[in-house]
Amino acid sequence: MSIAVCPGSFDPITLGHVDVVRRALTMFDRVIVGVAQNADKRYLFSPSERLALARASVEHLPGASAEPVDGLLANFVQEVGASAIVKGLRGSADYDSEQAMALLNRHLSGVETVFIMGDSGLGHVASSLVKDVAAHGGRIDDLVPAPVARVLTRKDTND
Ligand code: PNS
């Protein structure tokens, strides 16, 4: 049984992330969406909200699940017996930070990071941009999974 971990902040999960998980499932038996904390970021959604939205957004994909990553990703991938970390690359802007994380995670865990080019039609879909579109009342239902669109629209009007 081959297992991959697809880690990120998922604040919130987008259709771009779900596309990467779907593609990863063509190469791995199980893909665990690892909902982690990035020390450099302030989040709109709490860890439990980000996890619940990730779960609701991948439950239709056989073999996919979502789990919290409470400490180091390197420890988590070892605990679950993953043979790879999978990340989506939207373009060259993602490359530098991803290269540093891939090398550090390999140093700490021995687990390789595999990069997947997502759907070119979703290359513009970043969580930060989606939140900004929602905050200004723009349409997001073709950028994020339905459970996220519902919560993001409500959260935005209530906050
Ligand atoms: O979606 P993001 O914010 O680019 O994801 C970054 C994330 C959350 C995957 C990264 O910050 C992470 O792995 N955090 C967990 C703690 C950890 O392992 N830090 C060292 C990373 S090399």
PDB file of C-alpha atoms and ligand atoms in Angstrom:
ATOM      1  CA  MET A   1       0.000   0.000   0.000  1.00  0.00           C
ATOM      2  CA  SER A   2       1.674   3.259  -1.115  1.00  0.00           C
ATOM      3  CA  ILE A   3       0.860   6.349   0.919  1.00  0.00           C
ATOM      4  CA  ALA A   4       1.523  10.012   0.084  1.00  0.00           C
ATOM      5  CA  VAL A   5       0.979  13.071   2.236  1.00  0.00           C
ATOM      6  CA  CYS A   6      -0.206  16.252   0.550  1.00  0.00           C
ATOM      7  CA  PRO A   7       0.600  18.964   3.128  1.00  0.00           C
ATOM      8  CA  GLY A   8      -0.425  22.598   3.337  1.00  0.00           C
ATOM      9  CA  SER A   9      -2.196  25.297   5.279  1.00  0.00           C
ATOM     10  CA  PHE A  10      -5.447  24.865   3.348  1.00  0.00           C
ATOM     11  CA  ASP A  11      -6.831  28.243   4.494  1.00  0.00           C
ATOM     12  CA  PRO A  12      -9.084  27.205   2.794  1.00  0.00           C
ATOM     13  CA  ILE A  13      -8.651  24.212   0.486  1.00  0.00           C
ATOM     14  CA  THR A  14      -9.268  25.170  -3.176  1.00  0.00           C
ATOM     15  CA  LEU A  15     -10.208  23.306  -6.355  1.00  0.00           C
ATOM     16  CA  GLY A  16      -6.492  23.555  -7.267  1.00  0.00           C
ATOM     17  CA  HIS A  17      -5.577  21.530  -4.160  1.00  0.00           C
ATOM     18  CA  VAL A  18      -8.327  18.955  -4.841  1.00  0.00           C
ATOM     19  CA  ASP A  19      -7.043  18.596  -8.421  1.00  0.00           C
ATOM     20  CA  VAL A  20      -3.538  17.807  -7.094  1.00  0.00           C
ATOM     21  CA  VAL A  21      -4.959  15.208  -4.652  1.00  0.00           C
ATOM     22  CA  ARG A  22      -6.924  13.596  -7.499  1.00  0.00           C
ATOM     23  CA  ARG A  23      -3.784  13.415  -9.654  1.00  0.00           C
ATOM     24  CA  ALA A  24      -1.721  12.032  -6.760  1.00  0.00           C
ATOM     25  CA  LEU A  25      -4.277   9.214  -6.383  1.00  0.00           C
ATOM     26  CA  THR A  26      -3.303   7.983  -9.854  1.00  0.00           C
ATOM     27  CA  MET A  27       0.172   7.240  -8.390  1.00  0.00           C
ATOM     28  CA  PHE A  28      -0.497   6.342  -4.732  1.00  0.00           C
ATOM     29  CA  ASP A  29      -3.063   4.039  -3.098  1.00  0.00           C
ATOM     30  CA  ARG A  30      -3.770   6.510  -0.312  1.00  0.00           C
ATOM     31  CA  VAL A  31      -3.334  10.282  -0.210  1.00  0.00           C
ATOM     32  CA  ILE A  32      -3.541  11.996   3.165  1.00  0.00           C
ATOM     33  CA  VAL A  33      -4.208  15.725   3.049  1.00  0.00           C
ATOM     34  CA  GLY A  34      -2.038  16.983   5.937  1.00  0.00           C
ATOM     35  CA  VAL A  35      -3.532  20.157   7.419  1.00  0.00           C
ATOM     36  CA  ALA A  36      -0.520  21.870   9.002  1.00  0.00           C
ATOM     37  CA  GLN A  37       0.545  25.216  10.444  1.00  0.00           C
ATOM     38  CA  ASN A  38       2.853  27.586   8.607  1.00  0.00           C
ATOM     39  CA  ALA A  39       4.562  29.720  11.258  1.00  0.00           C
ATOM     40  CA  ASP A  40       4.744  32.633   8.779  1.00  0.00           C
ATOM     41  CA  LYS A  41       0.982  32.871   8.228  1.00  0.00           C
ATOM     42  CA  ARG A  42      -2.042  34.325   9.996  1.00  0.00           C
ATOM     43  CA  TYR A  43      -5.102  32.244   9.252  1.00  0.00           C
ATOM     44  CA  LEU A  44      -8.708  33.153   8.482  1.00  0.00           C
ATOM     45  CA  PHE A  45      -9.945  29.682   9.481  1.00  0.00           C
ATOM     46  CA  SER A  46      -9.097  27.831  12.710  1.00  0.00           C
ATOM     47  CA  PRO A  47      -7.175  24.529  12.495  1.00  0.00           C
ATOM     48  CA  SER A  48     -10.390  22.548  13.089  1.00  0.00           C
ATOM     49  CA  GLU A  49     -12.273  24.532  10.409  1.00  0.00           C
ATOM     50  CA  ARG A  50      -9.450  24.014   7.886  1.00  0.00           C
ATOM     51  CA  LEU A  51      -9.439  20.284   8.665  1.00  0.00           C
ATOM     52  CA  ALA A  52     -13.242  19.933   8.416  1.00  0.00           C
ATOM     53  CA  LEU A  53     -13.310  21.782   5.069  1.00  0.00           C
ATOM     54  CA  ALA A  54     -10.453  19.648   3.710  1.00  0.00           C
ATOM     55  CA  ARG A  55     -12.270  16.461   4.804  1.00  0.00           C
ATOM     56  CA  ALA A  56     -15.561  17.548   3.233  1.00  0.00           C
ATOM     57  CA  SER A  57     -13.759  18.486   0.010  1.00  0.00           C
ATOM     58  CA  VAL A  58     -11.956  15.168  -0.603  1.00  0.00           C
ATOM     59  CA  GLU A  59     -14.499  12.688   0.762  1.00  0.00           C
ATOM     60  CA  HIS A  60     -15.725  11.906  -2.783  1.00  0.00           C
ATOM     61  CA  LEU A  61     -12.232  10.690  -3.803  1.00  0.00           C
ATOM     62  CA  PRO A  62     -11.637   6.993  -2.959  1.00  0.00           C
ATOM     63  CA  GLY A  63      -8.315   6.673  -1.095  1.00  0.00           C
ATOM     64  CA  ALA A  64      -8.207  10.304   0.046  1.00  0.00           C
ATOM     65  CA  SER A  65      -8.501  11.507   3.638  1.00  0.00           C
ATOM     66  CA  ALA A  66      -7.487  14.549   5.673  1.00  0.00           C
ATOM     67  CA  GLU A  67      -5.601  14.574   8.972  1.00  0.00           C
ATOM     68  CA  PRO A  68      -4.154  17.294  11.211  1.00  0.00           C
ATOM     69  CA  VAL A  69      -0.366  17.717  11.281  1.00  0.00           C
ATOM     70  CA  ASP A  70       0.341  19.032  14.755  1.00  0.00           C
ATOM     71  CA  GLY A  71       4.139  19.172  14.778  1.00  0.00           C
ATOM     72  CA  LEU A  72       6.759  18.726  12.116  1.00  0.00           C
ATOM     73  CA  LEU A  73       5.630  17.384   8.757  1.00  0.00           C
ATOM     74  CA  ALA A  74       8.764  15.207   8.699  1.00  0.00           C
ATOM     75  CA  ASN A  75       7.559  13.396  11.851  1.00  0.00           C
ATOM     76  CA  PHE A  76       4.021  13.021  10.513  1.00  0.00           C
ATOM     77  CA  VAL A  77       5.116  11.381   7.237  1.00  0.00           C
ATOM     78  CA  GLN A  78       7.192   8.872   9.205  1.00  0.00           C
ATOM     79  CA  GLU A  79       4.326   8.133  11.617  1.00  0.00           C
ATOM     80  CA  VAL A  80       1.844   7.361   8.804  1.00  0.00           C
ATOM     81  CA  GLY A  81       4.410   5.399   6.757  1.00  0.00           C
ATOM     82  CA  ALA A  82       4.260   7.696   3.717  1.00  0.00           C
ATOM     83  CA  SER A  83       6.676   7.067   0.860  1.00  0.00           C
ATOM     84  CA  ALA A  84       6.303  10.595  -0.540  1.00  0.00           C
ATOM     85  CA  ILE A  85       5.229  14.146   0.139  1.00  0.00           C
ATOM     86  CA  VAL A  86       3.190  15.528  -2.775  1.00  0.00           C
ATOM     87  CA  LYS A  87       2.964  19.229  -3.576  1.00  0.00           C
ATOM     88  CA  GLY A  88       1.301  21.065  -6.431  1.00  0.00           C
ATOM     89  CA  LEU A  89       3.385  23.578  -8.372  1.00  0.00           C
ATOM     90  CA  ARG A  90       1.489  26.424 -10.021  1.00  0.00           C
ATOM     91  CA  GLY A  91       4.569  27.988 -11.571  1.00  0.00           C
ATOM     92  CA  SER A  92       8.066  29.289 -10.969  1.00  0.00           C
ATOM     93  CA  ALA A  93       6.926  31.587  -8.134  1.00  0.00           C
ATOM     94  CA  ASP A  94       6.262  28.508  -5.968  1.00  0.00           C
ATOM     95  CA  TYR A  95       9.623  26.926  -6.707  1.00  0.00           C
ATOM     96  CA  ASP A  96      12.085  28.577  -4.294  1.00  0.00           C
ATOM     97  CA  SER A  97      10.125  28.055  -1.085  1.00  0.00           C
ATOM     98  CA  GLU A  98       9.113  24.549  -2.147  1.00  0.00           C
ATOM     99  CA  GLN A  99      12.715  23.568  -2.911  1.00  0.00           C
ATOM    100  CA  ALA A 100      13.861  24.592   0.582  1.00  0.00           C
ATOM    101  CA  MET A 101      11.014  22.676   2.258  1.00  0.00           C
ATOM    102  CA  ALA A 102      11.574  19.573   0.101  1.00  0.00           C
ATOM    103  CA  LEU A 103      15.280  19.450   0.968  1.00  0.00           C
ATOM    104  CA  LEU A 104      14.671  20.045   4.662  1.00  0.00           C
ATOM    105  CA  ASN A 105      11.920  17.430   4.860  1.00  0.00           C
ATOM    106  CA  ARG A 106      14.159  14.899   3.101  1.00  0.00           C
ATOM    107  CA  HIS A 107      16.999  15.741   5.489  1.00  0.00           C
ATOM    108  CA  LEU A 108      14.723  15.238   8.517  1.00  0.00           C
ATOM    109  CA  SER A 109      12.698  12.209   7.386  1.00  0.00           C
ATOM    110  CA  GLY A 110      14.390  10.620   4.361  1.00  0.00           C
ATOM    111  CA  VAL A 111      11.087  11.027   2.477  1.00  0.00           C
ATOM    112  CA  GLU A 112      11.186  12.529  -1.031  1.00  0.00           C
ATOM    113  CA  THR A 113       8.885  15.325  -2.214  1.00  0.00           C
ATOM    114  CA  VAL A 114       7.139  14.832  -5.558  1.00  0.00           C
ATOM    115  CA  PHE A 115       5.833  17.861  -7.451  1.00  0.00           C
ATOM    116  CA  ILE A 116       2.711  17.710  -9.579  1.00  0.00           C
ATOM    117  CA  MET A 117       1.730  20.328 -12.142  1.00  0.00           C
ATOM    118  CA  GLY A 118      -1.939  20.939 -11.574  1.00  0.00           C
ATOM    119  CA  ASP A 119      -4.614  21.728 -14.133  1.00  0.00           C
ATOM    120  CA  SER A 120      -3.456  24.798 -16.086  1.00  0.00           C
ATOM    121  CA  GLY A 121      -6.977  26.161 -15.829  1.00  0.00           C
ATOM    122  CA  LEU A 122      -6.595  26.296 -12.031  1.00  0.00           C
ATOM    123  CA  GLY A 123      -3.116  27.873 -11.956  1.00  0.00           C
ATOM    124  CA  HIS A 124      -4.497  31.194 -10.722  1.00  0.00           C
ATOM    125  CA  VAL A 125      -6.365  29.639  -7.790  1.00  0.00           C
ATOM    126  CA  ALA A 126      -4.472  30.481  -4.587  1.00  0.00           C
ATOM    127  CA  SER A 127      -6.151  30.455  -1.162  1.00  0.00           C
ATOM    128  CA  SER A 128      -5.042  34.046  -0.509  1.00  0.00           C
ATOM    129  CA  LEU A 129      -6.567  35.310  -3.770  1.00  0.00           C
ATOM    130  CA  VAL A 130      -9.794  33.385  -3.234  1.00  0.00           C
ATOM    131  CA  LYS A 131     -10.224  35.002   0.206  1.00  0.00           C
ATOM    132  CA  ASP A 132      -9.691  38.425  -1.325  1.00  0.00           C
ATOM    133  CA  VAL A 133     -12.244  37.780  -4.074  1.00  0.00           C
ATOM    134  CA  ALA A 134     -14.761  36.588  -1.455  1.00  0.00           C
ATOM    135  CA  ALA A 135     -14.058  39.586   0.793  1.00  0.00           C
ATOM    136  CA  HIS A 136     -15.013  41.871  -2.074  1.00  0.00           C
ATOM    137  CA  GLY A 137     -18.174  39.968  -2.912  1.00  0.00           C
ATOM    138  CA  GLY A 138     -16.809  38.222  -6.027  1.00  0.00           C
ATOM    139  CA  ARG A 139     -17.912  34.788  -7.272  1.00  0.00           C
ATOM    140  CA  ILE A 140     -15.855  31.939  -5.821  1.00  0.00           C
ATOM    141  CA  ASP A 141     -18.045  28.901  -6.500  1.00  0.00           C
ATOM    142  CA  ASP A 142     -15.875  27.792  -9.449  1.00  0.00           C
ATOM    143  CA  LEU A 143     -12.630  28.307  -7.468  1.00  0.00           C
ATOM    144  CA  VAL A 144     -13.304  26.319  -4.287  1.00  0.00           C
ATOM    145  CA  PRO A 145     -15.203  23.119  -3.395  1.00  0.00           C
ATOM    146  CA  ALA A 146     -18.899  23.627  -2.551  1.00  0.00           C
ATOM    147  CA  PRO A 147     -18.455  23.220   1.262  1.00  0.00           C
ATOM    148  CA  VAL A 148     -15.793  25.960   1.222  1.00  0.00           C
ATOM    149  CA  ALA A 149     -17.869  28.300  -0.957  1.00  0.00           C
ATOM    150  CA  ARG A 150     -20.772  28.057   1.514  1.00  0.00           C
ATOM    151  CA  VAL A 151     -18.645  28.758   4.598  1.00  0.00           C
ATOM    152  CA  LEU A 152     -16.402  31.390   3.013  1.00  0.00           C
ATOM    153  CA  THR A 153     -19.327  33.453   1.748  1.00  0.00           C
ATOM    154  CA  ARG A 154     -21.039  33.290   5.172  1.00  0.00           C
ATOM    155  CA  LYS A 155     -17.856  33.937   7.140  1.00  0.00           C
ATOM    156  CA  ASP A 156     -17.114  36.940   5.044  1.00  0.00           C
ATOM    157  CA  THR A 157     -20.484  38.574   5.551  1.00  0.00           C
ATOM    158  CA  ASN A 158     -20.514  37.857   9.309  1.00  0.00           C
ATOM    159  CA  ASP A 159     -16.948  39.000  10.116  1.00  0.00           C
TER     160      ASP A 159
HETATM  161  O1  PNS B   1       0.188  25.964   2.242  1.00  0.00           O
HETATM  162  P1  PNS B   1       1.526  26.379   2.808  1.00  0.00           P
HETATM  163  O2  PNS B   1       1.352  27.440   3.870  1.00  0.00           O
HETATM  164  O3  PNS B   1       2.522  26.761   1.753  1.00  0.00           O
HETATM  165  O4  PNS B   1       2.119  25.060   3.519  1.00  0.00           O
HETATM  166  C1  PNS B   1       3.328  25.100   4.249  1.00  0.00           C
HETATM  167  C2  PNS B   1       3.331  23.947   5.258  1.00  0.00           C
HETATM  168  C3  PNS B   1       2.139  24.081   6.197  1.00  0.00           C
HETATM  169  C4  PNS B   1       3.247  22.630   4.497  1.00  0.00           C
HETATM  170  C5  PNS B   1       4.670  24.009   6.062  1.00  0.00           C
HETATM  171  O5  PNS B   1       4.743  25.235   6.737  1.00  0.00           O
HETATM  172  C6  PNS B   1       4.799  22.835   7.050  1.00  0.00           C
HETATM  173  O6  PNS B   1       5.167  21.748   6.660  1.00  0.00           O
HETATM  174  N1  PNS B   1       4.441  23.098   8.327  1.00  0.00           N
HETATM  175  C7  PNS B   1       4.516  22.085   9.385  1.00  0.00           C
HETATM  176  C8  PNS B   1       5.714  22.338  10.312  1.00  0.00           C
HETATM  177  C9  PNS B   1       7.001  21.921   9.614  1.00  0.00           C
HETATM  178  O7  PNS B   1       7.245  20.772   9.319  1.00  0.00           O
HETATM  179  N2  PNS B   1       7.831  22.947   9.293  1.00  0.00           N
HETATM  180  C10 PNS B   1       9.066  22.753   8.571  1.00  0.00           C
HETATM  181  C11 PNS B   1       8.805  22.765   7.062  1.00  0.00           C
HETATM  182  S1  PNS B   1      10.222  22.311   6.120  1.00  0.00           S
END
